[in-house]
Amino acid sequence: MPRYLTMIRIDEQNAPAEGPSPELMERMGALIEEATKSGVMLETAGLTPTSAGTRVTWSGGKITCTDGPFTESKEVIGGYAILQAKDKAEAVEWTKRFLRTHEEYWTISIEVREIEEG
């Protein structure tokens, strides 16, 4: 069965300062538990803010390292999940369900891409 990487993109400057509500965390936890028990969810995690990250770039035959925050980035990857689904449509449906756990004031987009195997 194909695997899919979902990259959860958020606007770091406009995300709620207090983070996710307890109710959101409860709804998200229930969905993740359901997806895990069904065999769809293989792995998921949130990421630390860009202020804690380092961007490593290869350009012109040289490597440069830049510590965050990355002010030129409006949307950043705030988390990811690896899903195993029968097809892309099923992966997208699970992704829609994840988005619906959020309150209306969140602005999130998720990119769903199949992982190329060997």
Tab-separated table of N, CA and C in Angstrom:
chain	number	residue	atom	x	y	z
A	1	MET	N	0.841	-1.181	0.000
A	1	MET	CA	0.000	0.000	0.000
A	1	MET	C	0.885	1.244	0.000
A	2	PRO	N	0.515	2.258	-0.767
A	2	PRO	CA	1.359	3.454	-0.826
A	2	PRO	C	1.360	4.225	0.493
A	3	ARG	N	2.468	4.924	0.705
A	3	ARG	CA	2.597	5.795	1.878
A	3	ARG	C	2.586	7.242	1.401
A	4	TYR	N	2.082	8.131	2.260
A	4	TYR	CA	1.969	9.548	1.932
A	4	TYR	C	2.539	10.389	3.066
A	5	LEU	N	3.285	11.410	2.691
A	5	LEU	CA	3.785	12.389	3.648
A	5	LEU	C	2.843	13.580	3.601
A	6	THR	N	2.309	13.960	4.743
A	6	THR	CA	1.511	15.176	4.814
A	6	THR	C	2.322	16.212	5.582
A	7	MET	N	2.516	17.363	4.965
A	7	MET	CA	3.258	18.456	5.590
A	7	MET	C	2.270	19.541	5.985
A	8	ILE	N	2.191	19.788	7.277
A	8	ILE	CA	1.215	20.715	7.833
A	8	ILE	C	1.856	22.099	7.866
A	9	ARG	N	1.322	22.999	7.044
A	9	ARG	CA	1.872	24.349	6.941
A	9	ARG	C	1.000	25.328	7.720
A	10	ILE	N	1.670	26.150	8.535
A	10	ILE	CA	0.972	27.164	9.315
A	10	ILE	C	1.641	28.516	9.094
A	11	ASP	N	0.890	29.580	9.346
A	11	ASP	CA	1.448	30.928	9.361
A	11	ASP	C	1.903	31.171	10.794
A	12	GLU	N	3.184	31.037	11.022
A	12	GLU	CA	3.733	31.095	12.377
A	12	GLU	C	3.438	32.426	13.073
A	13	GLN	N	3.389	33.530	12.305
A	13	GLN	CA	3.139	34.838	12.904
A	13	GLN	C	1.682	35.018	13.341
A	14	ASN	N	0.749	34.263	12.733
A	14	ASN	CA	-0.669	34.435	13.056
A	14	ASN	C	-1.279	33.243	13.788
A	15	ALA	N	-0.460	32.308	14.210
A	15	ALA	CA	-0.972	31.180	14.994
A	15	ALA	C	-1.290	31.682	16.405
A	16	PRO	N	-2.285	31.104	17.070
A	16	PRO	CA	-2.622	31.539	18.434
A	16	PRO	C	-1.405	31.433	19.362
A	17	ALA	N	-1.112	32.503	20.063
A	17	ALA	CA	0.056	32.545	20.951
A	17	ALA	C	0.000	31.455	22.015
A	18	GLU	N	-1.218	31.134	22.471
A	18	GLU	CA	-1.366	30.113	23.513
A	18	GLU	C	-1.314	28.701	22.961
A	19	GLY	N	-1.214	28.579	21.634
A	19	GLY	CA	-1.141	27.269	21.009
A	19	GLY	C	-2.514	26.635	20.883
A	20	PRO	N	-2.551	25.351	20.583
A	20	PRO	CA	-3.827	24.654	20.406
A	20	PRO	C	-4.637	24.599	21.700
A	21	SER	N	-5.944	24.715	21.575
A	21	SER	CA	-6.824	24.631	22.745
A	21	SER	C	-6.857	23.188	23.257
A	22	PRO	N	-7.203	23.007	24.537
A	22	PRO	CA	-7.345	21.644	25.058
A	22	PRO	C	-8.382	20.837	24.275
A	23	GLU	N	-9.455	21.497	23.838
A	23	GLU	CA	-10.491	20.812	23.063
A	23	GLU	C	-9.947	20.334	21.719
A	24	LEU	N	-9.140	21.185	21.073
A	24	LEU	CA	-8.508	20.795	19.811
A	24	LEU	C	-7.592	19.595	20.031
A	25	MET	N	-6.795	19.639	21.075
A	25	MET	CA	-5.882	18.535	21.362
A	25	MET	C	-6.654	17.236	21.606
A	26	GLU	N	-7.809	17.348	22.258
A	26	GLU	CA	-8.632	16.158	22.507
A	26	GLU	C	-9.188	15.597	21.194
A	27	ARG	N	-9.730	16.475	20.345
A	27	ARG	CA	-10.278	16.027	19.053
A	27	ARG	C	-9.171	15.428	18.181
A	28	MET	N	-8.012	16.093	18.167
A	28	MET	CA	-6.884	15.613	17.372
A	28	MET	C	-6.409	14.255	17.891
A	29	GLY	N	-6.323	14.124	19.198
A	29	GLY	CA	-5.894	12.860	19.794
A	29	GLY	C	-6.821	11.709	19.438
A	30	ALA	N	-8.132	11.976	19.456
A	30	ALA	CA	-9.109	10.933	19.113
A	30	ALA	C	-8.961	10.516	17.650
A	31	LEU	N	-8.770	11.488	16.757
A	31	LEU	CA	-8.613	11.168	15.342
A	31	LEU	C	-7.310	10.405	15.099
A	32	ILE	N	-6.241	10.825	15.731
A	32	ILE	CA	-4.958	10.135	15.569
A	32	ILE	C	-5.056	8.703	16.085
A	33	GLU	N	-5.757	8.518	17.211
A	33	GLU	CA	-5.948	7.161	17.747
A	33	GLU	C	-6.735	6.299	16.755
A	34	GLU	N	-7.801	6.873	16.182
A	34	GLU	CA	-8.602	6.131	15.200
A	34	GLU	C	-7.763	5.770	13.973
A	35	ALA	N	-6.998	6.728	13.472
A	35	ALA	CA	-6.170	6.487	12.283
A	35	ALA	C	-5.074	5.460	12.574
A	36	THR	N	-4.520	5.498	13.774
A	36	THR	CA	-3.478	4.542	14.151
A	36	THR	C	-4.063	3.130	14.247
A	37	LYS	N	-5.210	2.999	14.916
A	37	LYS	CA	-5.849	1.685	15.060
A	37	LYS	C	-6.261	1.100	13.712
A	38	SER	N	-6.628	1.971	12.757
A	38	SER	CA	-7.044	1.491	11.435
A	38	SER	C	-5.856	1.137	10.547
A	39	GLY	N	-4.633	1.472	11.003
A	39	GLY	CA	-3.430	1.168	10.235
A	39	GLY	C	-3.041	2.246	9.241
A	40	VAL	N	-3.780	3.355	9.211
A	40	VAL	CA	-3.466	4.443	8.278
A	40	VAL	C	-2.320	5.308	8.800
A	41	MET	N	-2.357	5.657	10.078
A	41	MET	CA	-1.336	6.542	10.657
A	41	MET	C	-0.104	5.724	11.031
A	42	LEU	N	1.006	6.044	10.392
A	42	LEU	CA	2.262	5.364	10.705
A	42	LEU	C	3.117	6.190	11.658
A	43	GLU	N	3.076	7.522	11.498
A	43	GLU	CA	3.896	8.395	12.328
A	43	GLU	C	3.367	9.811	12.205
A	44	THR	N	3.451	10.584	13.283
A	44	THR	CA	3.078	11.990	13.247
A	44	THR	C	3.809	12.734	14.349
A	45	ALA	N	4.046	14.022	14.123
A	45	ALA	CA	4.687	14.852	15.141
A	45	ALA	C	4.565	16.309	14.754
A	46	GLY	N	4.582	17.162	15.764
A	46	GLY	CA	4.682	18.596	15.549
A	46	GLY	C	6.156	18.970	15.538
A	47	LEU	N	6.446	20.152	15.043
A	47	LEU	CA	7.821	20.626	14.978
A	47	LEU	C	7.991	21.872	15.839
A	48	THR	N	9.195	22.090	16.335
A	48	THR	CA	9.473	23.293	17.110
A	48	THR	C	9.403	24.515	16.192
A	49	PRO	N	9.254	25.717	16.745
A	49	PRO	CA	9.188	26.928	15.917
A	49	PRO	C	10.470	27.130	15.104
A	50	THR	N	10.346	27.924	14.037
A	50	THR	CA	11.519	28.180	13.192
A	50	THR	C	12.631	28.878	13.972
A	51	SER	N	12.295	29.561	15.063
A	51	SER	CA	13.322	30.231	15.868
A	51	SER	C	14.313	29.224	16.455
A	52	ALA	N	13.914	27.958	16.553
A	52	ALA	CA	14.785	26.918	17.090
A	52	ALA	C	15.458	26.103	15.985
A	53	GLY	N	15.208	26.467	14.721
A	53	GLY	CA	15.728	25.690	13.604
A	53	GLY	C	16.977	26.288	12.966
A	54	THR	N	17.593	25.516	12.108
A	54	THR	CA	18.731	25.952	11.304
A	54	THR	C	18.481	25.519	9.878
A	55	ARG	N	18.661	26.435	8.945
A	55	ARG	CA	18.508	26.130	7.523
A	55	ARG	C	19.899	25.904	6.948
A	56	VAL	N	20.118	24.729	6.349
A	56	VAL	CA	21.404	24.367	5.759
A	56	VAL	C	21.221	24.396	4.241
A	57	THR	N	22.033	25.208	3.551
A	57	THR	CA	21.870	25.433	2.119
A	57	THR	C	23.135	25.066	1.366
A	58	TRP	N	22.954	24.404	0.231
A	58	TRP	CA	24.044	24.098	-0.697
A	58	TRP	C	23.834	24.971	-1.925
A	59	SER	N	24.770	25.867	-2.215
A	59	SER	CA	24.649	26.757	-3.360
A	59	SER	C	26.032	27.169	-3.824
A	60	GLY	N	26.267	27.088	-5.130
A	60	GLY	CA	27.563	27.492	-5.672
A	60	GLY	C	28.713	26.673	-5.129
A	61	GLY	N	28.440	25.420	-4.766
A	61	GLY	CA	29.500	24.557	-4.254
A	61	GLY	C	29.871	24.824	-2.808
A	62	LYS	N	29.067	25.608	-2.096
A	62	LYS	CA	29.351	25.931	-0.693
A	62	LYS	C	28.129	25.649	0.166
A	63	ILE	N	28.403	25.327	1.424
A	63	ILE	CA	27.344	25.110	2.405
A	63	ILE	C	27.282	26.312	3.329
A	64	THR	N	26.066	26.813	3.563
A	64	THR	CA	25.860	27.869	4.552
A	64	THR	C	24.797	27.393	5.531
A	65	CYS	N	24.913	27.870	6.758
A	65	CYS	CA	23.942	27.552	7.801
A	65	CYS	C	23.374	28.864	8.330
A	66	THR	N	22.048	28.937	8.402
A	66	THR	CA	21.371	30.121	8.908
A	66	THR	C	20.447	29.699	10.033
A	67	ASP	N	20.633	30.297	11.204
A	67	ASP	CA	19.760	29.994	12.337
A	67	ASP	C	18.455	30.762	12.213
A	68	GLY	N	17.366	30.151	12.687
A	68	GLY	CA	16.055	30.785	12.651
A	68	GLY	C	15.944	31.874	13.687
A	69	PRO	N	14.875	32.630	13.663
A	69	PRO	CA	13.705	32.437	12.819
A	69	PRO	C	13.966	32.890	11.388
A	70	PHE	N	13.179	32.371	10.483
A	70	PHE	CA	13.336	32.679	9.068
A	70	PHE	C	12.254	33.677	8.689
A	71	THR	N	12.556	34.956	8.813
A	71	THR	CA	11.552	36.011	8.652
A	71	THR	C	10.966	36.071	7.250
A	72	GLU	N	11.682	35.584	6.244
A	72	GLU	CA	11.153	35.626	4.883
A	72	GLU	C	10.098	34.564	4.637
A	73	SER	N	9.920	33.643	5.578
A	73	SER	CA	8.946	32.565	5.418
A	73	SER	C	7.619	32.962	6.036
A	74	LYS	N	6.566	33.043	5.213
A	74	LYS	CA	5.229	33.296	5.756
A	74	LYS	C	4.637	31.995	6.282
A	75	GLU	N	4.642	30.963	5.456
A	75	GLU	CA	4.152	29.657	5.887
A	75	GLU	C	5.338	28.763	6.203
A	76	VAL	N	5.237	28.040	7.306
A	76	VAL	CA	6.298	27.109	7.687
A	76	VAL	C	5.672	25.750	7.978
A	77	ILE	N	6.463	24.712	7.902
A	77	ILE	CA	5.978	23.380	8.237
A	77	ILE	C	5.964	23.265	9.756
A	78	GLY	N	4.768	23.097	10.300
A	78	GLY	CA	4.601	23.022	11.748
A	78	GLY	C	4.477	21.601	12.259
A	79	GLY	N	4.318	20.648	11.336
A	79	GLY	CA	4.204	19.254	11.721
A	79	GLY	C	4.085	18.395	10.483
A	80	TYR	N	4.035	17.085	10.701
A	80	TYR	CA	3.939	16.159	9.578
A	80	TYR	C	3.245	14.888	10.044
A	81	ALA	N	2.818	14.114	9.078
A	81	ALA	CA	2.311	12.765	9.352
A	81	ALA	C	2.683	11.891	8.165
A	82	ILE	N	2.906	10.636	8.450
A	82	ILE	CA	3.100	9.643	7.400
A	82	ILE	C	1.913	8.699	7.467
A	83	LEU	N	1.163	8.666	6.368
A	83	LEU	CA	-0.035	7.841	6.278
A	83	LEU	C	0.198	6.703	5.299
A	84	GLN	N	-0.452	5.596	5.540
A	84	GLN	CA	-0.463	4.483	4.586
A	84	GLN	C	-1.917	4.283	4.203
A	85	ALA	N	-2.221	4.537	2.939
A	85	ALA	CA	-3.603	4.497	2.482
A	85	ALA	C	-3.690	3.741	1.167
A	86	LYS	N	-4.909	3.304	0.819
A	86	LYS	CA	-5.063	2.540	-0.424
A	86	LYS	C	-4.776	3.392	-1.647
A	87	ASP	N	-5.026	4.723	-1.537
A	87	ASP	CA	-4.746	5.632	-2.649
A	87	ASP	C	-4.703	7.064	-2.116
A	88	LYS	N	-4.384	7.995	-3.016
A	88	LYS	CA	-4.259	9.400	-2.618
A	88	LYS	C	-5.589	9.948	-2.115
A	89	ALA	N	-6.696	9.535	-2.719
A	89	ALA	CA	-8.009	10.019	-2.290
A	89	ALA	C	-8.266	9.700	-0.819
A	90	GLU	N	-7.894	8.497	-0.389
A	90	GLU	CA	-8.082	8.141	1.019
A	90	GLU	C	-7.183	8.983	1.916
A	91	ALA	N	-5.939	9.210	1.506
A	91	ALA	CA	-5.017	10.052	2.284
A	91	ALA	C	-5.565	11.475	2.403
A	92	VAL	N	-6.141	11.985	1.326
A	92	VAL	CA	-6.715	13.332	1.347
A	92	VAL	C	-7.928	13.381	2.284
A	93	GLU	N	-8.741	12.340	2.297
A	93	GLU	CA	-9.903	12.307	3.194
A	93	GLU	C	-9.475	12.357	4.659
A	94	TRP	N	-8.460	11.586	5.030
A	94	TRP	CA	-7.951	11.639	6.404
A	94	TRP	C	-7.400	13.031	6.711
A	95	THR	N	-6.747	13.643	5.744
A	95	THR	CA	-6.198	14.988	5.923
A	95	THR	C	-7.321	15.998	6.155
A	96	LYS	N	-8.406	15.889	5.401
A	96	LYS	CA	-9.554	16.777	5.603
A	96	LYS	C	-10.133	16.602	7.005
A	97	ARG	N	-10.214	15.371	7.451
A	97	ARG	CA	-10.731	15.118	8.804
A	97	ARG	C	-9.839	15.773	9.849
A	98	PHE	N	-8.521	15.717	9.635
A	98	PHE	CA	-7.591	16.361	10.566
A	98	PHE	C	-7.825	17.871	10.582
A	99	LEU	N	-7.961	18.478	9.412
A	99	LEU	CA	-8.187	19.928	9.355
A	99	LEU	C	-9.472	20.319	10.067
A	100	ARG	N	-10.515	19.498	9.946
A	100	ARG	CA	-11.804	19.815	10.577
A	100	ARG	C	-11.754	19.761	12.099
A	101	THR	N	-10.704	19.203	12.694
A	101	THR	CA	-10.603	19.210	14.153
A	101	THR	C	-10.272	20.600	14.681
A	102	HIS	N	-9.765	21.479	13.813
A	102	HIS	CA	-9.327	22.812	14.221
A	102	HIS	C	-10.480	23.810	14.282
A	103	GLU	N	-10.347	24.778	15.175
A	103	GLU	CA	-11.309	25.868	15.244
A	103	GLU	C	-11.177	26.744	13.995
A	104	GLU	N	-12.211	27.539	13.717
A	104	GLU	CA	-12.248	28.346	12.497
A	104	GLU	C	-11.150	29.399	12.417
A	105	TYR	N	-10.609	29.849	13.550
A	105	TYR	CA	-9.605	30.918	13.509
A	105	TYR	C	-8.224	30.431	13.060
A	106	TRP	N	-8.014	29.127	12.954
A	106	TRP	CA	-6.745	28.596	12.452
A	106	TRP	C	-6.698	28.741	10.933
A	107	THR	N	-5.507	29.036	10.406
A	107	THR	CA	-5.278	29.000	8.967
A	107	THR	C	-4.163	27.994	8.735
A	108	ILE	N	-4.528	26.871	8.129
A	108	ILE	CA	-3.594	25.761	7.943
A	108	ILE	C	-3.787	25.210	6.545
A	109	SER	N	-2.694	24.851	5.913
A	109	SER	CA	-2.802	24.081	4.674
A	109	SER	C	-1.910	22.862	4.823
A	110	ILE	N	-2.315	21.787	4.180
A	110	ILE	CA	-1.546	20.550	4.279
A	110	ILE	C	-1.275	20.035	2.874
A	111	GLU	N	-0.020	19.780	2.623
A	111	GLU	CA	0.383	19.209	1.337
A	111	GLU	C	0.467	17.692	1.506
A	112	VAL	N	-0.190	16.969	0.615
A	112	VAL	CA	-0.196	15.505	0.644
A	112	VAL	C	0.598	15.012	-0.554
A	113	ARG	N	1.673	14.258	-0.296
A	113	ARG	CA	2.509	13.747	-1.393
A	113	ARG	C	2.859	12.288	-1.143
A	114	GLU	N	2.760	11.517	-2.226
A	114	GLU	CA	3.102	10.103	-2.120
A	114	GLU	C	4.620	9.955	-1.962
A	115	ILE	N	5.011	9.032	-1.117
A	115	ILE	CA	6.424	8.738	-0.913
A	115	ILE	C	6.838	7.731	-1.977
A	116	GLU	N	7.847	8.074	-2.761
A	116	GLU	CA	8.347	7.147	-3.789
A	116	GLU	C	9.061	5.993	-3.110
A	117	GLU	N	8.711	4.806	-3.494
A	117	GLU	CA	9.329	3.614	-2.919
A	117	GLU	C	10.395	3.089	-3.874
A	118	GLY	N	11.584	2.834	-3.323
A	118	GLY	CA	12.703	2.236	-4.006
A	118	GLY	C	12.765	2.498	-5.441
